[in-house]
Amino acid sequence: MLLLLKEQLKSFTSENNIQSVIDLYTIIKRTI
């Protein structure tokens, strides 16, 4: 789970696009 989060964060920092933010938010919201 944490690894997936790290991968999402890495893709966000490299691409810096809206879709990555949405995916990251979805994952975080799902875990809470």
PDB file of C-alpha atoms in Angstrom:
ATOM      1  CA  MET A   1       0.000   0.000   0.000  1.00  0.00           C
ATOM      2  CA  LEU A   2       2.696   2.434   1.041  1.00  0.00           C
ATOM      3  CA  LEU A   3       4.769   1.361  -1.934  1.00  0.00           C
ATOM      4  CA  LEU A   4       1.868   2.142  -4.250  1.00  0.00           C
ATOM      5  CA  LEU A   5       1.531   5.536  -2.634  1.00  0.00           C
ATOM      6  CA  LYS A   6       5.234   6.169  -3.169  1.00  0.00           C
ATOM      7  CA  GLU A   7       4.942   5.192  -6.829  1.00  0.00           C
ATOM      8  CA  GLN A   8       2.029   7.562  -7.288  1.00  0.00           C
ATOM      9  CA  LEU A   9       3.980  10.333  -5.654  1.00  0.00           C
ATOM     10  CA  LYS A  10       6.983   9.629  -7.860  1.00  0.00           C
ATOM     11  CA  SER A  11       4.868   9.715 -11.017  1.00  0.00           C
ATOM     12  CA  PHE A  12       3.309  12.943  -9.810  1.00  0.00           C
ATOM     13  CA  THR A  13       6.657  14.625  -9.266  1.00  0.00           C
ATOM     14  CA  SER A  14       7.988  13.458 -12.617  1.00  0.00           C
ATOM     15  CA  GLU A  15       4.915  14.194 -14.724  1.00  0.00           C
ATOM     16  CA  ASN A  16       3.269  16.806 -12.529  1.00  0.00           C
ATOM     17  CA  ASN A  17      -0.150  16.330 -14.094  1.00  0.00           C
ATOM     18  CA  ILE A  18      -3.708  16.504 -12.832  1.00  0.00           C
ATOM     19  CA  GLN A  19      -4.473  12.818 -13.317  1.00  0.00           C
ATOM     20  CA  SER A  20      -1.706  11.812 -10.927  1.00  0.00           C
ATOM     21  CA  VAL A  21      -3.127  14.105  -8.264  1.00  0.00           C
ATOM     22  CA  ILE A  22      -6.579  12.615  -8.741  1.00  0.00           C
ATOM     23  CA  ASP A  23      -5.216   9.070  -8.503  1.00  0.00           C
ATOM     24  CA  LEU A  24      -3.240   9.919  -5.391  1.00  0.00           C
ATOM     25  CA  TYR A  25      -6.268  11.537  -3.763  1.00  0.00           C
ATOM     26  CA  THR A  26      -8.413   8.520  -4.607  1.00  0.00           C
ATOM     27  CA  ILE A  27      -5.919   6.127  -3.024  1.00  0.00           C
ATOM     28  CA  ILE A  28      -5.593   8.222   0.119  1.00  0.00           C
ATOM     29  CA  LYS A  29      -9.344   8.599   0.477  1.00  0.00           C
ATOM     30  CA  ARG A  30      -9.808   4.845   0.054  1.00  0.00           C
ATOM     31  CA  THR A  31      -7.442   4.066   2.924  1.00  0.00           C
ATOM     32  CA  ILE A  32      -9.073   6.455   5.392  1.00  0.00           C
TER      33      ILE A  32
END
